[in-house]
Every structure is written in structure tokens, then in C-alpha cells.
Amino acid sequence: MGSVNFTVLPGVYAPQDDTALLAGALSDESLPPGAAVLDVGTGTGALALAAALRGGRVTAVDVSWRAVCAARLNAARAGVRIRVRHGNLFTPVRGESFDLVLANPPYVPAPAGGRRPRGAARAWDAGHDGRMVLDRICRQAPGLLRPGGVLLLVQSALSDPARTEALLREAGLKAAVTRRRRIAFGPVVRGRERWLRQRGLLSVAEYEEELVVVRAELPV
């Protein structure tokens, strides 16, 4: 992934540390040729391309039309075939099933948690507790997995990975955190650092954010 220069259109989430962390988890998976892969919240299409280059039949979805255009453009530039659909989360693939689902959803708690984010903020703002989209994924993703299928999801420790694991287990999946990485605060977290500390989501001694990958598998 690091050797590819992705076209990033204005307002589209650029590949960052969370993308790289999820790409590392993807590289750990056994992905047979022709495996059906869904990349939800694809952004530039970075993860979709990584899965396609390994022989997966990839569908990429994003709620942003600009992201859809960016993913299509990057796939064309790389000479890789992926199916890119516009829509909200899993709506464009209703009735389909997948061997692997990749998700890099918005997960940063937002002070104005009662309002739906707009524009570029849809890529990171996720409600007062950071779980506006995470809870929907935990409820809906299990129904898209084939027996033995895997969900790989990246999120911040600020948005309660333990709840993600618990919800996925309740849905009948085997779930656990498989990767962790601590990173310096990015501009979004820096901009609301004081609020996060006031809420107790960051301690006074924390100056890094922890990202995690949750892996969940539907038993055969």
C-alpha cells in the first residue's frame, strides 16, 4: 500500500495510520482467489485495491460521491477491477454475502454528538460516544458474512473496542482485538482534546491515541 500514490479528491479521507493498520490485518488473512470482499467506507479505495491485488472480487462502498469517484479513479490507474457503489453503509449490497468485510468507519467522539456530520466530517465524526456507525456495523455485518467469513474493523480506543467485541460475540461471531498501534494525536483529536479529557476519554497523562483492529469470524 505504501508504494501506491493514491489520488485524494477534496473532502475524501486520505489513507492514514488506521488504513495502514487495517491493511496489515488484511495481509494476515488467507484470501483465496475469487473470495468475495466488501470494503465499506472505502474512501480512496486503498484497502479495496489491496484486496483486489490479492485476487479478491471486491465491492467498495462509500456514502460520499467524491470517494466513489476517487476509488474508481485509483482502481483505473492501478489497472485493478473493483465494483464501486454509492450508498449508506451496507444498503448497496443488501442481499449479498461476503468472505471478508473490511471497515474503517468514523469513530471519533464528537462534541455535537446529536447532529449528523456533513461533508468531510462524515469520515471521522461519530456521535457523542464515537459509536454512531460502529454499532450499526456490529448489528448488520454478521448478516453479510458467509460461514467462516471474517470482519476486520479498525477503530479508536476512544470509542470502546470492548463494546464492539461484545456486540459481535452476541451476534454469534468469535471476536478479538488482533492489532494495536499508538499514534500521535491527529488534527481531529487535537481539536477536541480538551473536551475528550473533560469527558474522561483521555487521561491527563495521555498524549497518544490507540488504534485497534477487531477481527470477528462467523463459525462454519
mmCIF file of N, CA, C and O in Angstrom, residues 114-173:
data_model
loop_
_atom_site.group_PDB
_atom_site.id
_atom_site.type_symbol
_atom_site.label_atom_id
_atom_site.label_comp_id
_atom_site.label_asym_id
_atom_site.label_seq_id
_atom_site.Cartn_x
_atom_site.Cartn_y
_atom_site.Cartn_z
ATOM 1 N N GLY A 114 -25.294 15.071 18.762
ATOM 2 C CA GLY A 114 -26.678 14.888 18.350
ATOM 3 C C GLY A 114 -26.928 15.201 16.894
ATOM 4 O O GLY A 114 -28.001 14.901 16.373
ATOM 5 N N ARG A 115 -25.973 15.833 16.231
ATOM 6 C CA ARG A 115 -26.154 16.238 14.839
ATOM 7 C C ARG A 115 -25.413 15.294 13.903
ATOM 8 O O ARG A 115 -24.299 14.868 14.187
ATOM 9 N N ARG A 116 -26.037 15.001 12.782
ATOM 10 C CA ARG A 116 -25.377 14.182 11.769
ATOM 11 C C ARG A 116 -24.237 14.969 11.143
ATOM 12 O O ARG A 116 -24.423 16.119 10.744
ATOM 13 N N PRO A 117 -23.044 14.381 11.040
ATOM 14 C CA PRO A 117 -21.933 15.102 10.418
ATOM 15 C C PRO A 117 -22.201 15.326 8.942
ATOM 16 O O PRO A 117 -22.950 14.579 8.303
ATOM 17 N N ARG A 118 -21.564 16.371 8.412
ATOM 18 C CA ARG A 118 -21.730 16.693 6.998
ATOM 19 C C ARG A 118 -20.363 16.841 6.349
ATOM 20 O O ARG A 118 -19.367 17.091 7.016
ATOM 21 N N GLY A 119 -20.345 16.693 5.022
ATOM 22 C CA GLY A 119 -19.112 16.900 4.279
ATOM 23 C C GLY A 119 -18.026 15.929 4.697
ATOM 24 O O GLY A 119 -18.277 14.770 5.026
ATOM 25 N N ALA A 120 -16.790 16.440 4.714
ATOM 26 C CA ALA A 120 -15.644 15.590 5.025
ATOM 27 C C ALA A 120 -15.724 15.001 6.422
ATOM 28 O O ALA A 120 -15.189 13.917 6.672
ATOM 29 N N ALA A 121 -16.409 15.686 7.360
ATOM 30 C CA ALA A 121 -16.506 15.206 8.736
ATOM 31 C C ALA A 121 -17.210 13.860 8.836
ATOM 32 O O ALA A 121 -17.084 13.172 9.851
ATOM 33 N N ARG A 122 -17.940 13.461 7.807
ATOM 34 C CA ARG A 122 -18.593 12.144 7.832
ATOM 35 C C ARG A 122 -17.580 11.018 7.914
ATOM 36 O O ARG A 122 -17.927 9.895 8.283
ATOM 37 N N ALA A 123 -16.319 11.310 7.570
ATOM 38 C CA ALA A 123 -15.283 10.275 7.606
ATOM 39 C C ALA A 123 -14.739 10.037 9.004
ATOM 40 O O ALA A 123 -14.055 9.034 9.221
ATOM 41 N N TRP A 124 -15.021 10.951 9.964
ATOM 42 C CA TRP A 124 -14.454 10.739 11.301
ATOM 43 C C TRP A 124 -15.434 11.025 12.443
ATOM 44 O O TRP A 124 -15.384 10.353 13.455
ATOM 45 N N ASP A 125 -16.325 11.998 12.320
ATOM 46 C CA ASP A 125 -17.239 12.298 13.419
ATOM 47 C C ASP A 125 -18.269 11.188 13.579
ATOM 48 O O ASP A 125 -18.918 10.788 12.613
ATOM 49 N N ALA A 126 -18.443 10.707 14.819
ATOM 50 C CA ALA A 126 -19.276 9.517 15.023
ATOM 51 C C ALA A 126 -20.152 9.611 16.258
ATOM 52 O O ALA A 126 -20.331 8.641 16.984
ATOM 53 N N GLY A 127 -20.682 10.804 16.521
ATOM 54 C CA GLY A 127 -21.600 10.947 17.637
ATOM 55 C C GLY A 127 -20.886 11.123 18.969
ATOM 56 O O GLY A 127 -19.667 11.069 19.055
ATOM 57 N N HIS A 128 -21.659 11.346 20.009
ATOM 58 C CA HIS A 128 -21.119 11.705 21.315
ATOM 59 C C HIS A 128 -20.195 10.635 21.884
ATOM 60 O O HIS A 128 -19.236 10.947 22.586
ATOM 61 N N ASP A 129 -20.479 9.368 21.591
ATOM 62 C CA ASP A 129 -19.657 8.268 22.119
ATOM 63 C C ASP A 129 -18.775 7.625 21.052
ATOM 64 O O ASP A 129 -18.091 6.638 21.322
ATOM 65 N N GLY A 130 -18.811 8.156 19.824
ATOM 66 C CA GLY A 130 -17.998 7.600 18.753
ATOM 67 C C GLY A 130 -18.547 6.334 18.129
ATOM 68 O O GLY A 130 -17.884 5.706 17.307
ATOM 69 N N ARG A 131 -19.791 5.977 18.475
ATOM 70 C CA ARG A 131 -20.317 4.680 18.045
ATOM 71 C C ARG A 131 -21.525 4.801 17.108
ATOM 72 O O ARG A 131 -22.250 3.826 16.894
ATOM 73 N N MET A 132 -21.727 5.965 16.536
ATOM 74 C CA MET A 132 -22.874 6.172 15.652
ATOM 75 C C MET A 132 -22.903 5.152 14.513
ATOM 76 O O MET A 132 -23.960 4.645 14.141
ATOM 77 N N VAL A 133 -21.745 4.846 13.948
ATOM 78 C CA VAL A 133 -21.669 3.884 12.848
ATOM 79 C C VAL A 133 -21.187 2.521 13.338
ATOM 80 O O VAL A 133 -21.617 1.480 12.827
ATOM 81 N N LEU A 134 -20.320 2.508 14.326
ATOM 82 C CA LEU A 134 -19.795 1.238 14.843
ATOM 83 C C LEU A 134 -20.912 0.301 15.293
ATOM 84 O O LEU A 134 -20.883 -0.902 14.986
ATOM 85 N N ASP A 135 -21.897 0.823 16.007
ATOM 86 C CA ASP A 135 -22.983 -0.044 16.477
ATOM 87 C C ASP A 135 -23.784 -0.610 15.310
ATOM 88 O O ASP A 135 -24.220 -1.769 15.339
ATOM 89 N N ARG A 136 -23.971 0.181 14.264
ATOM 90 C CA ARG A 136 -24.686 -0.309 13.082
ATOM 91 C C ARG A 136 -23.898 -1.428 12.401
ATOM 92 O O ARG A 136 -24.477 -2.422 11.962
ATOM 93 N N ILE A 137 -22.594 -1.265 12.324
ATOM 94 C CA ILE A 137 -21.771 -2.317 11.719
ATOM 95 C C ILE A 137 -21.865 -3.594 12.538
ATOM 96 O O ILE A 137 -22.005 -4.696 11.991
ATOM 97 N N CYS A 138 -21.792 -3.467 13.846
ATOM 98 C CA CYS A 138 -21.869 -4.652 14.711
ATOM 99 C C CYS A 138 -23.211 -5.368 14.574
ATOM 100 O O CYS A 138 -23.277 -6.602 14.672
ATOM 101 N N ARG A 139 -24.271 -4.622 14.331
ATOM 102 C CA ARG A 139 -25.590 -5.232 14.159
ATOM 103 C C ARG A 139 -25.761 -5.855 12.777
ATOM 104 O O ARG A 139 -26.377 -6.910 12.642
ATOM 105 N N GLN A 140 -25.237 -5.203 11.758
ATOM 106 C CA GLN A 140 -25.572 -5.589 10.382
ATOM 107 C C GLN A 140 -24.521 -6.463 9.704
ATOM 108 O O GLN A 140 -24.868 -7.302 8.865
ATOM 109 N N ALA A 141 -23.248 -6.271 10.024
ATOM 110 C CA ALA A 141 -22.192 -7.007 9.318
ATOM 111 C C ALA A 141 -22.306 -8.529 9.467
ATOM 112 O O ALA A 141 -22.057 -9.255 8.490
ATOM 113 N N PRO A 142 -22.669 -9.054 10.656
ATOM 114 C CA PRO A 142 -22.744 -10.520 10.764
ATOM 115 C C PRO A 142 -23.661 -11.152 9.732
ATOM 116 O O PRO A 142 -23.400 -12.258 9.255
ATOM 117 N N GLY A 143 -24.718 -10.448 9.346
ATOM 118 C CA GLY A 143 -25.651 -10.990 8.369
ATOM 119 C C GLY A 143 -25.117 -11.015 6.952
ATOM 120 O O GLY A 143 -25.721 -11.633 6.073
ATOM 121 N N LEU A 144 -23.981 -10.369 6.709
ATOM 122 C CA LEU A 144 -23.380 -10.350 5.381
ATOM 123 C C LEU A 144 -22.278 -11.384 5.223
ATOM 124 O O LEU A 144 -21.789 -11.599 4.116
ATOM 125 N N LEU A 145 -21.876 -12.016 6.334
ATOM 126 C CA LEU A 145 -20.755 -12.941 6.283
ATOM 127 C C LEU A 145 -21.205 -14.352 5.919
ATOM 128 O O LEU A 145 -22.203 -14.859 6.437
ATOM 129 N N ARG A 146 -20.432 -14.989 5.046
ATOM 130 C CA ARG A 146 -20.622 -16.399 4.760
ATOM 131 C C ARG A 146 -20.034 -17.228 5.904
ATOM 132 O O ARG A 146 -19.215 -16.706 6.666
ATOM 133 N N PRO A 147 -20.422 -18.484 6.061
ATOM 134 C CA PRO A 147 -19.792 -19.316 7.102
ATOM 135 C C PRO A 147 -18.278 -19.309 6.946
ATOM 136 O O PRO A 147 -17.747 -19.500 5.851
ATOM 137 N N GLY A 148 -17.579 -19.032 8.039
ATOM 138 C CA GLY A 148 -16.129 -18.890 8.005
ATOM 139 C C GLY A 148 -15.672 -17.509 7.586
ATOM 140 O O GLY A 148 -14.460 -17.242 7.545
ATOM 141 N N GLY A 149 -16.619 -16.617 7.275
ATOM 142 C CA GLY A 149 -16.286 -15.257 6.844
ATOM 143 C C GLY A 149 -15.758 -14.415 7.988
ATOM 144 O O GLY A 149 -16.023 -14.681 9.160
ATOM 145 N N VAL A 150 -15.009 -13.372 7.624
ATOM 146 C CA VAL A 150 -14.306 -12.546 8.603
ATOM 147 C C VAL A 150 -14.651 -11.077 8.405
ATOM 148 O O VAL A 150 -14.719 -10.584 7.269
ATOM 149 N N LEU A 151 -14.849 -10.394 9.511
ATOM 150 C CA LEU A 151 -14.951 -8.932 9.552
ATOM 151 C C LEU A 151 -13.681 -8.392 10.177
ATOM 152 O O LEU A 151 -13.270 -8.833 11.253
ATOM 153 N N LEU A 152 -13.035 -7.433 9.488
ATOM 154 C CA LEU A 152 -11.895 -6.700 10.038
ATOM 155 C C LEU A 152 -12.297 -5.248 10.158
ATOM 156 O O LEU A 152 -12.630 -4.609 9.151
ATOM 157 N N LEU A 153 -12.253 -4.727 11.368
ATOM 158 C CA LEU A 153 -12.733 -3.378 11.638
ATOM 159 C C LEU A 153 -11.685 -2.619 12.441
ATOM 160 O O LEU A 153 -11.142 -3.150 13.418
ATOM 161 N N VAL A 154 -11.384 -1.396 12.027
ATOM 162 C CA VAL A 154 -10.434 -0.572 12.763
ATOM 163 C C VAL A 154 -11.195 0.554 13.461
ATOM 164 O O VAL A 154 -12.153 1.111 12.919
ATOM 165 N N GLN A 155 -10.770 0.855 14.694
ATOM 166 C CA GLN A 155 -11.388 1.934 15.451
ATOM 167 C C GLN A 155 -10.405 2.450 16.479
ATOM 168 O O GLN A 155 -9.318 1.902 16.668
ATOM 169 N N SER A 156 -10.808 3.517 17.154
ATOM 170 C CA SER A 156 -10.006 4.096 18.228
ATOM 171 C C SER A 156 -10.408 3.497 19.566
ATOM 172 O O SER A 156 -11.573 3.104 19.768
ATOM 173 N N ALA A 157 -9.449 3.450 20.479
ATOM 174 C CA ALA A 157 -9.775 3.052 21.850
ATOM 175 C C ALA A 157 -10.717 4.054 22.500
ATOM 176 O O ALA A 157 -11.371 3.729 23.502
ATOM 177 N N LEU A 158 -10.824 5.257 21.943
ATOM 178 C CA LEU A 158 -11.740 6.270 22.470
ATOM 179 C C LEU A 158 -13.199 5.857 22.310
ATOM 180 O O LEU A 158 -14.066 6.400 22.998
ATOM 181 N N SER A 159 -13.465 4.931 21.398
ATOM 182 C CA SER A 159 -14.849 4.559 21.110
ATOM 183 C C SER A 159 -15.171 3.120 21.525
ATOM 184 O O SER A 159 -16.018 2.473 20.919
ATOM 185 N N ASP A 160 -14.503 2.641 22.575
ATOM 186 C CA ASP A 160 -14.880 1.431 23.297
ATOM 187 C C ASP A 160 -14.810 0.140 22.466
ATOM 188 O O ASP A 160 -15.844 -0.457 22.139
ATOM 189 N N PRO A 161 -13.590 -0.329 22.153
ATOM 190 C CA PRO A 161 -13.460 -1.593 21.431
ATOM 191 C C PRO A 161 -14.093 -2.783 22.162
ATOM 192 O O PRO A 161 -14.553 -3.722 21.512
ATOM 193 N N ALA A 162 -14.123 -2.727 23.490
ATOM 194 C CA ALA A 162 -14.723 -3.837 24.240
ATOM 195 C C ALA A 162 -16.201 -3.990 23.895
ATOM 196 O O ALA A 162 -16.725 -5.116 23.832
ATOM 197 N N ARG A 163 -16.889 -2.872 23.673
ATOM 198 C CA ARG A 163 -18.302 -2.944 23.270
ATOM 199 C C ARG A 163 -18.420 -3.564 21.876
ATOM 200 O O ARG A 163 -19.322 -4.364 21.632
ATOM 201 N N THR A 164 -17.511 -3.207 20.985
ATOM 202 C CA THR A 164 -17.521 -3.804 19.653
ATOM 203 C C THR A 164 -17.377 -5.316 19.745
ATOM 204 O O THR A 164 -18.147 -6.070 19.131
ATOM 205 N N GLU A 165 -16.405 -5.778 20.530
ATOM 206 C CA GLU A 165 -16.215 -7.215 20.699
ATOM 207 C C GLU A 165 -17.470 -7.869 21.274
ATOM 208 O O GLU A 165 -17.908 -8.929 20.795
ATOM 209 N N ALA A 166 -18.047 -7.246 22.301
ATOM 210 C CA ALA A 166 -19.211 -7.836 22.964
ATOM 211 C C ALA A 166 -20.405 -7.938 22.011
ATOM 212 O O ALA A 166 -21.090 -8.969 21.972
ATOM 213 N N LEU A 167 -20.658 -6.895 21.228
ATOM 214 C CA LEU A 167 -21.794 -6.913 20.308
ATOM 215 C C LEU A 167 -21.607 -7.967 19.226
ATOM 216 O O LEU A 167 -22.560 -8.656 18.839
ATOM 217 N N LEU A 168 -20.396 -8.105 18.733
ATOM 218 C CA LEU A 168 -20.137 -9.101 17.696
ATOM 219 C C LEU A 168 -20.256 -10.521 18.258
ATOM 220 O O LEU A 168 -20.758 -11.425 17.581
ATOM 221 N N ARG A 169 -19.817 -10.710 19.490
ATOM 222 C CA ARG A 169 -19.971 -12.032 20.119
ATOM 223 C C ARG A 169 -21.453 -12.349 20.342
ATOM 224 O O ARG A 169 -21.883 -13.497 20.160
ATOM 225 N N GLU A 170 -22.215 -11.346 20.734
ATOM 226 C CA GLU A 170 -23.657 -11.552 20.906
ATOM 227 C C GLU A 170 -24.319 -11.984 19.603
ATOM 228 O O GLU A 170 -25.324 -12.696 19.607
ATOM 229 N N ALA A 171 -23.744 -11.537 18.481
ATOM 230 C CA ALA A 171 -24.277 -11.896 17.171
ATOM 231 C C ALA A 171 -23.789 -13.265 16.703
ATOM 232 O O ALA A 171 -24.120 -13.703 15.595
ATOM 233 N N GLY A 172 -22.998 -13.951 17.541
ATOM 234 C CA GLY A 172 -22.555 -15.299 17.218
ATOM 235 C C GLY A 172 -21.190 -15.398 16.589
ATOM 236 O O GLY A 172 -20.786 -16.474 16.139
ATOM 237 N N LEU A 173 -20.437 -14.287 16.569
ATOM 238 C CA LEU A 173 -19.110 -14.291 15.977
ATOM 239 C C LEU A 173 -18.041 -14.482 17.052
ATOM 240 O O LEU A 173 -18.250 -14.142 18.217
#
